[in-house]
Amino acid sequence: MDTHQSAIRTAYFSIIGNAALALVKGVAGILGNSYALIADAIESTTDIFSSILVLLGLKYAKRPADDNHPYGHGKIEPLITFIVVAFLVTSATVIAYESIVHIQTPHKVPSSWTLYVLGAIILWKEASYQIVIRKSRETHSTSLKADAWHHRSDAITSIMAFLGISVALLFGEGYETADDWAALLASGFILYNSYRIFRPALSEIMDEHQYDDLVELIREKSMEVDGILGTEKCFVRKSGISYHVDLHAIVNGAISVKEGHDVSHRLKDHLQSQIANLDHVLIHIEPDEYDNG
């Protein structure tokens, strides 16, 4: 299975999981008198839509290059990530507002059985995070990474709800709003995670250099090609799950233009066969007596 297809299957996993959990949390929150669980359900509902956006973005990014998009469609991924972050910020704002309203409104202590529901949710969301973050690393997908952090932030809000309900049940009268305070605290975690997701996506859009390990690997693999004497400049930028490379390679200055052309093609083919997710590789040939001055 190629990396795009693997990423798409992971997005489907997120959609199904979030839909099921939103329903469970909403019902448990209403029946169990816990706004922290209802807040959790709100976030899971936004997660459904954000995961659908991630899926659509991954499918769009899979389109081959065309005349209008010679470098492919991969830049849609960080753009989708920005929208996912907007969903997160919106859900955090709604949760914070509703938490403050509930803190000011007298209500009953949540039912004790909601703790069992939350315990199961925490385990499931953390497992989901581990699955999706692993796939995001395997596929180098920015939007999948954002989706993974959705799962982690969901686990965090559930932990906060668990603690809040536990405090309310343990101390009883006067602590009915503990789970509301927990929901308010969880909204802060969501906002923090939003920044953690937003920053790498912004770096990708701005072509910020963050690929020292990949550059080192490219230089190492280049020296395996006959005729390559060394490398000079090497620039890498990311587009979706693919990387575009501009590499200056040093060859014998006495060879013909045709021989230099053949060496550059061998180098390009070798790099693409040895390093995953390299798409466009532009080789600039430099003669070994080339003077930088």
PDB file of C-alpha atoms in Angstrom:
ATOM      1  CA  MET A   1       0.000   0.000   0.000  1.00  0.00           C
ATOM      2  CA  ASP A   2       1.386   3.448  -0.948  1.00  0.00           C
ATOM      3  CA  THR A   3       1.739   6.220   1.606  1.00  0.00           C
ATOM      4  CA  HIS A   4      -1.226   8.207   0.282  1.00  0.00           C
ATOM      5  CA  GLN A   5      -3.567   5.239   0.548  1.00  0.00           C
ATOM      6  CA  SER A   6      -2.288   4.435   4.039  1.00  0.00           C
ATOM      7  CA  ALA A   7      -2.956   8.024   5.142  1.00  0.00           C
ATOM      8  CA  ILE A   8      -6.468   7.939   3.647  1.00  0.00           C
ATOM      9  CA  ARG A   9      -7.328   4.702   5.490  1.00  0.00           C
ATOM     10  CA  THR A  10      -6.143   6.303   8.737  1.00  0.00           C
ATOM     11  CA  ALA A  11      -8.424   9.311   8.125  1.00  0.00           C
ATOM     12  CA  TYR A  12     -11.400   6.951   7.740  1.00  0.00           C
ATOM     13  CA  PHE A  13     -10.432   5.356  11.057  1.00  0.00           C
ATOM     14  CA  SER A  14     -10.526   8.786  12.734  1.00  0.00           C
ATOM     15  CA  ILE A  15     -13.925   9.670  11.285  1.00  0.00           C
ATOM     16  CA  ILE A  16     -15.577   6.439  12.439  1.00  0.00           C
ATOM     17  CA  GLY A  17     -13.967   6.597  15.891  1.00  0.00           C
ATOM     18  CA  ASN A  18     -14.906  10.233  16.463  1.00  0.00           C
ATOM     19  CA  ALA A  19     -18.510   9.681  15.364  1.00  0.00           C
ATOM     20  CA  ALA A  20     -18.946   6.768  17.769  1.00  0.00           C
ATOM     21  CA  LEU A  21     -17.350   8.625  20.674  1.00  0.00           C
ATOM     22  CA  ALA A  22     -19.340  11.825  20.103  1.00  0.00           C
ATOM     23  CA  LEU A  23     -22.540   9.806  20.435  1.00  0.00           C
ATOM     24  CA  VAL A  24     -21.372   7.940  23.551  1.00  0.00           C
ATOM     25  CA  LYS A  25     -20.119  11.102  25.258  1.00  0.00           C
ATOM     26  CA  GLY A  26     -23.233  13.127  24.445  1.00  0.00           C
ATOM     27  CA  VAL A  27     -25.637  10.499  25.764  1.00  0.00           C
ATOM     28  CA  ALA A  28     -23.506   9.802  28.860  1.00  0.00           C
ATOM     29  CA  GLY A  29     -23.108  13.527  29.583  1.00  0.00           C
ATOM     30  CA  ILE A  30     -26.835  14.237  29.370  1.00  0.00           C
ATOM     31  CA  LEU A  31     -27.919  11.172  31.343  1.00  0.00           C
ATOM     32  CA  GLY A  32     -25.060  11.466  33.837  1.00  0.00           C
ATOM     33  CA  ASN A  33     -25.475  15.228  34.437  1.00  0.00           C
ATOM     34  CA  SER A  34     -21.870  16.000  33.443  1.00  0.00           C
ATOM     35  CA  TYR A  35     -21.079  19.086  31.385  1.00  0.00           C
ATOM     36  CA  ALA A  36     -17.469  17.982  31.144  1.00  0.00           C
ATOM     37  CA  LEU A  37     -18.666  14.946  29.178  1.00  0.00           C
ATOM     38  CA  ILE A  38     -20.966  17.111  27.071  1.00  0.00           C
ATOM     39  CA  ALA A  39     -17.972  19.384  26.359  1.00  0.00           C
ATOM     40  CA  ASP A  40     -16.055  16.280  25.347  1.00  0.00           C
ATOM     41  CA  ALA A  41     -18.897  15.386  22.981  1.00  0.00           C
ATOM     42  CA  ILE A  42     -18.761  18.868  21.449  1.00  0.00           C
ATOM     43  CA  GLU A  43     -15.078  18.454  20.724  1.00  0.00           C
ATOM     44  CA  SER A  44     -15.568  14.979  19.261  1.00  0.00           C
ATOM     45  CA  THR A  45     -18.295  16.366  16.990  1.00  0.00           C
ATOM     46  CA  THR A  46     -15.928  19.015  15.646  1.00  0.00           C
ATOM     47  CA  ASP A  47     -13.343  16.258  15.300  1.00  0.00           C
ATOM     48  CA  ILE A  48     -15.670  14.437  12.895  1.00  0.00           C
ATOM     49  CA  PHE A  49     -15.802  17.406  10.554  1.00  0.00           C
ATOM     50  CA  SER A  50     -12.081  18.106  10.832  1.00  0.00           C
ATOM     51  CA  SER A  51     -11.291  14.446  10.084  1.00  0.00           C
ATOM     52  CA  ILE A  52     -13.543  14.627   7.022  1.00  0.00           C
ATOM     53  CA  LEU A  53     -11.584  17.694   5.892  1.00  0.00           C
ATOM     54  CA  VAL A  54      -8.331  15.803   6.442  1.00  0.00           C
ATOM     55  CA  LEU A  55      -9.686  12.944   4.316  1.00  0.00           C
ATOM     56  CA  LEU A  56     -10.724  15.285   1.504  1.00  0.00           C
ATOM     57  CA  GLY A  57      -7.358  17.036   1.677  1.00  0.00           C
ATOM     58  CA  LEU A  58      -5.443  13.748   1.472  1.00  0.00           C
ATOM     59  CA  LYS A  59      -7.499  12.669  -1.538  1.00  0.00           C
ATOM     60  CA  TYR A  60      -6.924  16.016  -3.256  1.00  0.00           C
ATOM     61  CA  ALA A  61      -3.201  15.924  -2.481  1.00  0.00           C
ATOM     62  CA  LYS A  62      -3.019  12.521  -4.193  1.00  0.00           C
ATOM     63  CA  ARG A  63      -3.844  14.078  -7.570  1.00  0.00           C
ATOM     64  CA  PRO A  64      -0.896  14.005  -9.995  1.00  0.00           C
ATOM     65  CA  ALA A  65       0.860  17.148 -11.150  1.00  0.00           C
ATOM     66  CA  ASP A  66      -0.772  19.028 -14.031  1.00  0.00           C
ATOM     67  CA  ASP A  67      -0.146  22.163 -16.105  1.00  0.00           C
ATOM     68  CA  ASN A  68      -1.536  24.448 -13.385  1.00  0.00           C
ATOM     69  CA  HIS A  69       0.145  22.551 -10.536  1.00  0.00           C
ATOM     70  CA  PRO A  70       3.529  21.336 -11.826  1.00  0.00           C
ATOM     71  CA  TYR A  71       4.651  20.484  -8.292  1.00  0.00           C
ATOM     72  CA  GLY A  72       1.493  18.533  -7.516  1.00  0.00           C
ATOM     73  CA  HIS A  73      -1.313  19.332  -5.077  1.00  0.00           C
ATOM     74  CA  GLY A  74       0.427  18.571  -1.768  1.00  0.00           C
ATOM     75  CA  LYS A  75       0.219  22.121  -0.405  1.00  0.00           C
ATOM     76  CA  ILE A  76      -3.456  21.494   0.300  1.00  0.00           C
ATOM     77  CA  GLU A  77      -2.371  19.537   3.404  1.00  0.00           C
ATOM     78  CA  PRO A  78      -1.084  22.461   5.509  1.00  0.00           C
ATOM     79  CA  LEU A  79      -4.063  24.531   4.335  1.00  0.00           C
ATOM     80  CA  ILE A  80      -6.393  21.808   5.626  1.00  0.00           C
ATOM     81  CA  THR A  81      -4.364  21.791   8.840  1.00  0.00           C
ATOM     82  CA  PHE A  82      -5.125  25.503   9.309  1.00  0.00           C
ATOM     83  CA  ILE A  83      -8.838  24.729   9.034  1.00  0.00           C
ATOM     84  CA  VAL A  84      -8.473  21.868  11.528  1.00  0.00           C
ATOM     85  CA  VAL A  85      -6.792  24.295  13.931  1.00  0.00           C
ATOM     86  CA  ALA A  86      -9.698  26.711  13.442  1.00  0.00           C
ATOM     87  CA  PHE A  87     -12.087  23.907  14.451  1.00  0.00           C
ATOM     88  CA  LEU A  88     -10.004  23.255  17.550  1.00  0.00           C
ATOM     89  CA  VAL A  89      -9.906  26.909  18.564  1.00  0.00           C
ATOM     90  CA  THR A  90     -13.649  27.237  17.989  1.00  0.00           C
ATOM     91  CA  SER A  91     -14.453  24.160  20.077  1.00  0.00           C
ATOM     92  CA  ALA A  92     -12.125  25.379  22.866  1.00  0.00           C
ATOM     93  CA  THR A  93     -13.876  28.761  22.874  1.00  0.00           C
ATOM     94  CA  VAL A  94     -17.347  27.175  23.032  1.00  0.00           C
ATOM     95  CA  ILE A  95     -16.273  24.819  25.819  1.00  0.00           C
ATOM     96  CA  ALA A  96     -14.736  27.683  27.821  1.00  0.00           C
ATOM     97  CA  TYR A  97     -17.844  29.852  27.441  1.00  0.00           C
ATOM     98  CA  GLU A  98     -20.280  27.087  28.361  1.00  0.00           C
ATOM     99  CA  SER A  99     -18.081  26.038  31.295  1.00  0.00           C
ATOM    100  CA  ILE A 100     -18.196  29.552  32.740  1.00  0.00           C
ATOM    101  CA  VAL A 101     -21.996  29.628  32.333  1.00  0.00           C
ATOM    102  CA  HIS A 102     -22.372  26.267  34.108  1.00  0.00           C
ATOM    103  CA  ILE A 103     -20.002  27.318  36.909  1.00  0.00           C
ATOM    104  CA  GLN A 104     -22.393  30.196  37.646  1.00  0.00           C
ATOM    105  CA  THR A 105     -25.475  27.953  37.476  1.00  0.00           C
ATOM    106  CA  PRO A 106     -26.298  25.569  40.390  1.00  0.00           C
ATOM    107  CA  HIS A 107     -26.650  21.931  39.293  1.00  0.00           C
ATOM    108  CA  LYS A 108     -26.393  18.365  40.538  1.00  0.00           C
ATOM    109  CA  VAL A 109     -23.234  16.329  41.071  1.00  0.00           C
ATOM    110  CA  PRO A 110     -22.463  14.115  38.028  1.00  0.00           C
ATOM    111  CA  SER A 111     -23.372  10.422  38.284  1.00  0.00           C
ATOM    112  CA  SER A 112     -20.568   8.137  39.431  1.00  0.00           C
ATOM    113  CA  TRP A 113     -20.984   5.740  36.493  1.00  0.00           C
ATOM    114  CA  THR A 114     -19.760   8.454  34.133  1.00  0.00           C
ATOM    115  CA  LEU A 115     -16.259   7.743  35.453  1.00  0.00           C
ATOM    116  CA  TYR A 116     -16.356   4.291  33.854  1.00  0.00           C
ATOM    117  CA  VAL A 117     -17.382   5.830  30.546  1.00  0.00           C
ATOM    118  CA  LEU A 118     -14.574   8.368  30.773  1.00  0.00           C
ATOM    119  CA  GLY A 119     -12.009   5.710  31.672  1.00  0.00           C
ATOM    120  CA  ALA A 120     -12.862   3.742  28.536  1.00  0.00           C
ATOM    121  CA  ILE A 121     -12.815   6.927  26.415  1.00  0.00           C
ATOM    122  CA  ILE A 122      -9.377   7.947  27.714  1.00  0.00           C
ATOM    123  CA  LEU A 123      -7.899   4.555  26.816  1.00  0.00           C
ATOM    124  CA  TRP A 124      -9.500   4.571  23.367  1.00  0.00           C
ATOM    125  CA  LYS A 125      -8.467   8.146  22.490  1.00  0.00           C
ATOM    126  CA  GLU A 126      -4.877   7.619  23.584  1.00  0.00           C
ATOM    127  CA  ALA A 127      -4.744   4.410  21.521  1.00  0.00           C
ATOM    128  CA  SER A 128      -6.197   6.361  18.573  1.00  0.00           C
ATOM    129  CA  TYR A 129      -3.559   9.053  19.024  1.00  0.00           C
ATOM    130  CA  GLN A 130      -0.770   6.471  18.960  1.00  0.00           C
ATOM    131  CA  ILE A 131      -2.160   4.855  15.798  1.00  0.00           C
ATOM    132  CA  VAL A 132      -2.656   8.103  13.879  1.00  0.00           C
ATOM    133  CA  ILE A 133       0.599   9.786  14.990  1.00  0.00           C
ATOM    134  CA  ARG A 134       2.531   6.699  13.914  1.00  0.00           C
ATOM    135  CA  LYS A 135       0.883   6.847  10.493  1.00  0.00           C
ATOM    136  CA  SER A 136       1.578  10.585  10.240  1.00  0.00           C
ATOM    137  CA  ARG A 137       5.281   9.892  10.811  1.00  0.00           C
ATOM    138  CA  GLU A 138       5.306   7.044   8.312  1.00  0.00           C
ATOM    139  CA  THR A 139       3.574   9.111   5.628  1.00  0.00           C
ATOM    140  CA  HIS A 140       5.054  12.536   6.601  1.00  0.00           C
ATOM    141  CA  SER A 141       1.503  13.943   6.561  1.00  0.00           C
ATOM    142  CA  THR A 142       1.003  17.293   8.323  1.00  0.00           C
ATOM    143  CA  SER A 143      -2.787  16.993   8.298  1.00  0.00           C
ATOM    144  CA  LEU A 144      -2.658  13.481   9.806  1.00  0.00           C
ATOM    145  CA  LYS A 145      -0.432  14.872  12.553  1.00  0.00           C
ATOM    146  CA  ALA A 146      -3.098  17.503  13.245  1.00  0.00           C
ATOM    147  CA  ASP A 147      -5.720  14.769  13.326  1.00  0.00           C
ATOM    148  CA  ALA A 148      -3.586  12.771  15.761  1.00  0.00           C
ATOM    149  CA  TRP A 149      -3.368  15.746  18.104  1.00  0.00           C
ATOM    150  CA  HIS A 150      -7.144  15.992  17.933  1.00  0.00           C
ATOM    151  CA  HIS A 151      -7.217  12.531  19.497  1.00  0.00           C
ATOM    152  CA  ARG A 152      -4.639  13.525  22.124  1.00  0.00           C
ATOM    153  CA  SER A 153      -6.508  16.725  23.034  1.00  0.00           C
ATOM    154  CA  ASP A 154      -9.680  14.653  23.325  1.00  0.00           C
ATOM    155  CA  ALA A 155      -7.886  12.305  25.726  1.00  0.00           C
ATOM    156  CA  ILE A 156      -6.711  15.313  27.747  1.00  0.00           C
ATOM    157  CA  THR A 157     -10.214  16.792  28.033  1.00  0.00           C
ATOM    158  CA  SER A 158     -11.478  13.363  29.131  1.00  0.00           C
ATOM    159  CA  ILE A 159      -8.766  13.160  31.803  1.00  0.00           C
ATOM    160  CA  MET A 160      -9.754  16.619  33.034  1.00  0.00           C
ATOM    161  CA  ALA A 161     -13.402  15.553  33.111  1.00  0.00           C
ATOM    162  CA  PHE A 162     -12.474  12.377  35.011  1.00  0.00           C
ATOM    163  CA  LEU A 163     -10.595  14.395  37.622  1.00  0.00           C
ATOM    164  CA  GLY A 164     -13.357  16.989  37.899  1.00  0.00           C
ATOM    165  CA  ILE A 165     -16.114  14.440  38.361  1.00  0.00           C
ATOM    166  CA  SER A 166     -13.968  12.542  40.892  1.00  0.00           C
ATOM    167  CA  VAL A 167     -13.519  15.715  42.948  1.00  0.00           C
ATOM    168  CA  ALA A 168     -17.249  16.475  42.777  1.00  0.00           C
ATOM    169  CA  LEU A 169     -18.181  12.967  43.902  1.00  0.00           C
ATOM    170  CA  LEU A 170     -15.490  12.772  46.590  1.00  0.00           C
ATOM    171  CA  PHE A 171     -16.189  16.107  48.273  1.00  0.00           C
ATOM    172  CA  GLY A 172     -19.923  16.343  47.545  1.00  0.00           C
ATOM    173  CA  GLU A 173     -21.914  19.488  48.251  1.00  0.00           C
ATOM    174  CA  GLY A 174     -20.146  22.683  47.279  1.00  0.00           C
ATOM    175  CA  TYR A 175     -18.005  20.939  44.647  1.00  0.00           C
ATOM    176  CA  GLU A 176     -20.720  20.347  42.032  1.00  0.00           C
ATOM    177  CA  THR A 177     -18.931  22.614  39.559  1.00  0.00           C
ATOM    178  CA  ALA A 178     -15.625  20.738  39.712  1.00  0.00           C
ATOM    179  CA  ASP A 179     -16.227  19.059  36.347  1.00  0.00           C
ATOM    180  CA  ASP A 180     -17.111  22.461  34.840  1.00  0.00           C
ATOM    181  CA  TRP A 181     -13.782  23.835  36.038  1.00  0.00           C
ATOM    182  CA  ALA A 182     -12.168  20.737  34.551  1.00  0.00           C
ATOM    183  CA  ALA A 183     -13.814  21.481  31.190  1.00  0.00           C
ATOM    184  CA  LEU A 184     -12.568  25.083  31.394  1.00  0.00           C
ATOM    185  CA  LEU A 185      -9.029  23.870  32.069  1.00  0.00           C
ATOM    186  CA  ALA A 186      -9.312  21.406  29.189  1.00  0.00           C
ATOM    187  CA  SER A 187     -10.145  24.269  26.810  1.00  0.00           C
ATOM    188  CA  GLY A 188      -6.762  25.781  27.666  1.00  0.00           C
ATOM    189  CA  PHE A 189      -5.037  22.510  26.749  1.00  0.00           C
ATOM    190  CA  ILE A 190      -6.899  22.472  23.444  1.00  0.00           C
ATOM    191  CA  LEU A 191      -5.706  25.992  22.621  1.00  0.00           C
ATOM    192  CA  TYR A 192      -2.128  25.017  23.456  1.00  0.00           C
ATOM    193  CA  ASN A 193      -2.337  21.953  21.217  1.00  0.00           C
ATOM    194  CA  SER A 194      -3.790  24.141  18.474  1.00  0.00           C
ATOM    195  CA  TYR A 195      -0.588  26.159  18.432  1.00  0.00           C
ATOM    196  CA  ARG A 196       1.522  22.993  18.358  1.00  0.00           C
ATOM    197  CA  ILE A 197      -0.382  21.856  15.262  1.00  0.00           C
ATOM    198  CA  PHE A 198      -0.414  25.269  13.584  1.00  0.00           C
ATOM    199  CA  ARG A 199       3.316  26.020  13.821  1.00  0.00           C
ATOM    200  CA  PRO A 200       4.664  23.105  11.682  1.00  0.00           C
ATOM    201  CA  ALA A 201       1.971  23.677   9.042  1.00  0.00           C
ATOM    202  CA  LEU A 202       2.954  27.350   8.824  1.00  0.00           C
ATOM    203  CA  SER A 203       6.594  26.301   8.430  1.00  0.00           C
ATOM    204  CA  GLU A 204       5.617  24.036   5.549  1.00  0.00           C
ATOM    205  CA  ILE A 205       3.689  26.789   3.763  1.00  0.00           C
ATOM    206  CA  MET A 206       6.634  29.185   4.206  1.00  0.00           C
ATOM    207  CA  ASP A 207       9.160  26.546   3.010  1.00  0.00           C
ATOM    208  CA  GLU A 208      11.055  26.889   6.266  1.00  0.00           C
ATOM    209  CA  HIS A 209      14.123  24.653   6.469  1.00  0.00           C
ATOM    210  CA  GLN A 210      13.549  21.852   8.976  1.00  0.00           C
ATOM    211  CA  TYR A 211      15.110  18.895   7.213  1.00  0.00           C
ATOM    212  CA  ASP A 212      18.745  18.636   8.269  1.00  0.00           C
ATOM    213  CA  ASP A 213      18.556  14.841   8.642  1.00  0.00           C
ATOM    214  CA  LEU A 214      17.092  14.457   5.155  1.00  0.00           C
ATOM    215  CA  VAL A 215      19.744  16.752   3.658  1.00  0.00           C
ATOM    216  CA  GLU A 216      22.472  14.668   5.300  1.00  0.00           C
ATOM    217  CA  LEU A 217      20.921  11.471   3.917  1.00  0.00           C
ATOM    218  CA  ILE A 218      20.725  12.994   0.425  1.00  0.00           C
ATOM    219  CA  ARG A 219      24.423  13.935   0.562  1.00  0.00           C
ATOM    220  CA  GLU A 220      25.323  10.454   1.797  1.00  0.00           C
ATOM    221  CA  LYS A 221      23.344   8.653  -0.906  1.00  0.00           C
ATOM    222  CA  SER A 222      24.681  10.997  -3.606  1.00  0.00           C
ATOM    223  CA  MET A 223      28.227   9.768  -2.992  1.00  0.00           C
ATOM    224  CA  GLU A 224      27.109   6.241  -3.932  1.00  0.00           C
ATOM    225  CA  VAL A 225      26.651   7.311  -7.571  1.00  0.00           C
ATOM    226  CA  ASP A 226      29.586   6.897  -9.967  1.00  0.00           C
ATOM    227  CA  GLY A 227      30.841  10.253 -11.171  1.00  0.00           C
ATOM    228  CA  ILE A 228      29.678  12.277  -8.171  1.00  0.00           C
ATOM    229  CA  LEU A 229      32.681  13.794  -6.399  1.00  0.00           C
ATOM    230  CA  GLY A 230      30.764  15.762  -3.790  1.00  0.00           C
ATOM    231  CA  THR A 231      27.764  17.991  -3.117  1.00  0.00           C
ATOM    232  CA  GLU A 232      27.325  21.684  -2.450  1.00  0.00           C
ATOM    233  CA  LYS A 233      23.984  23.424  -1.889  1.00  0.00           C
ATOM    234  CA  CYS A 234      21.022  21.260  -0.992  1.00  0.00           C
ATOM    235  CA  PHE A 235      17.564  22.737  -0.476  1.00  0.00           C
ATOM    236  CA  VAL A 236      14.511  20.730   0.593  1.00  0.00           C
ATOM    237  CA  ARG A 237      10.901  21.807   0.779  1.00  0.00           C
ATOM    238  CA  LYS A 238       7.838  19.789   1.676  1.00  0.00           C
ATOM    239  CA  SER A 239       4.569  19.532  -0.219  1.00  0.00           C
ATOM    240  CA  GLY A 240       2.013  17.227   1.363  1.00  0.00           C
ATOM    241  CA  ILE A 241       3.730  13.917   2.018  1.00  0.00           C
ATOM    242  CA  SER A 242       6.381  14.543  -0.670  1.00  0.00           C
ATOM    243  CA  TYR A 243       9.682  16.413  -0.682  1.00  0.00           C
ATOM    244  CA  HIS A 244      11.158  18.534  -3.469  1.00  0.00           C
ATOM    245  CA  VAL A 245      14.950  18.746  -3.646  1.00  0.00           C
ATOM    246  CA  ASP A 246      17.385  21.165  -5.306  1.00  0.00           C
ATOM    247  CA  LEU A 247      20.906  19.739  -5.198  1.00  0.00           C
ATOM    248  CA  HIS A 248      24.223  21.029  -6.516  1.00  0.00           C
ATOM    249  CA  ALA A 249      26.465  18.051  -7.324  1.00  0.00           C
ATOM    250  CA  ILE A 250      30.199  18.204  -8.125  1.00  0.00           C
ATOM    251  CA  VAL A 251      31.566  16.191 -11.069  1.00  0.00           C
ATOM    252  CA  ASN A 252      34.804  16.035 -13.024  1.00  0.00           C
ATOM    253  CA  GLY A 253      35.087  19.341 -14.881  1.00  0.00           C
ATOM    254  CA  ALA A 254      36.714  17.664 -17.876  1.00  0.00           C
ATOM    255  CA  ILE A 255      33.719  15.503 -18.854  1.00  0.00           C
ATOM    256  CA  SER A 256      31.347  16.482 -21.681  1.00  0.00           C
ATOM    257  CA  VAL A 257      27.969  18.127 -21.232  1.00  0.00           C
ATOM    258  CA  LYS A 258      26.342  14.822 -22.298  1.00  0.00           C
ATOM    259  CA  GLU A 259      28.290  12.893 -19.662  1.00  0.00           C
ATOM    260  CA  GLY A 260      27.356  15.435 -16.995  1.00  0.00           C
ATOM    261  CA  HIS A 261      23.722  15.166 -18.048  1.00  0.00           C
ATOM    262  CA  ASP A 262      23.844  11.368 -17.742  1.00  0.00           C
ATOM    263  CA  VAL A 263      25.446  11.580 -14.287  1.00  0.00           C
ATOM    264  CA  SER A 264      22.717  13.938 -13.082  1.00  0.00           C
ATOM    265  CA  HIS A 265      20.014  11.539 -14.260  1.00  0.00           C
ATOM    266  CA  ARG A 266      21.695   8.603 -12.544  1.00  0.00           C
ATOM    267  CA  LEU A 267      21.900  10.661  -9.364  1.00  0.00           C
ATOM    268  CA  LYS A 268      18.247  11.663  -9.543  1.00  0.00           C
ATOM    269  CA  ASP A 269      17.094   8.084 -10.146  1.00  0.00           C
ATOM    270  CA  HIS A 270      19.286   6.774  -7.327  1.00  0.00           C
ATOM    271  CA  LEU A 271      17.998   9.305  -4.796  1.00  0.00           C
ATOM    272  CA  GLN A 272      14.364   8.626  -5.656  1.00  0.00           C
ATOM    273  CA  SER A 273      14.898   4.870  -5.384  1.00  0.00           C
ATOM    274  CA  GLN A 274      16.764   5.053  -2.075  1.00  0.00           C
ATOM    275  CA  ILE A 275      14.818   7.744  -0.194  1.00  0.00           C
ATOM    276  CA  ALA A 276      11.056   7.533   0.310  1.00  0.00           C
ATOM    277  CA  ASN A 277       8.720  10.366  -0.697  1.00  0.00           C
ATOM    278  CA  LEU A 278      11.180  12.267  -2.879  1.00  0.00           C
ATOM    279  CA  ASP A 279       9.176  13.745  -5.743  1.00  0.00           C
ATOM    280  CA  HIS A 280      10.879  16.436  -7.818  1.00  0.00           C
ATOM    281  CA  VAL A 281      14.678  16.284  -7.668  1.00  0.00           C
ATOM    282  CA  LEU A 282      16.522  19.032  -9.542  1.00  0.00           C
ATOM    283  CA  ILE A 283      20.255  18.400 -10.004  1.00  0.00           C
ATOM    284  CA  HIS A 284      22.617  21.274 -10.817  1.00  0.00           C
ATOM    285  CA  ILE A 285      26.009  20.043 -12.004  1.00  0.00           C
ATOM    286  CA  GLU A 286      29.154  21.845 -10.784  1.00  0.00           C
ATOM    287  CA  PRO A 287      32.668  21.130 -12.205  1.00  0.00           C
ATOM    288  CA  ASP A 288      35.241  20.109  -9.596  1.00  0.00           C
ATOM    289  CA  GLU A 289      37.414  23.162 -10.336  1.00  0.00           C
ATOM    290  CA  TYR A 290      34.381  25.447  -9.894  1.00  0.00           C
ATOM    291  CA  ASP A 291      35.357  28.631  -8.085  1.00  0.00           C
ATOM    292  CA  ASN A 292      32.745  30.006  -5.679  1.00  0.00           C
ATOM    293  CA  GLY A 293      34.466  33.345  -5.722  1.00  0.00           C
TER     294      GLY A 293
END
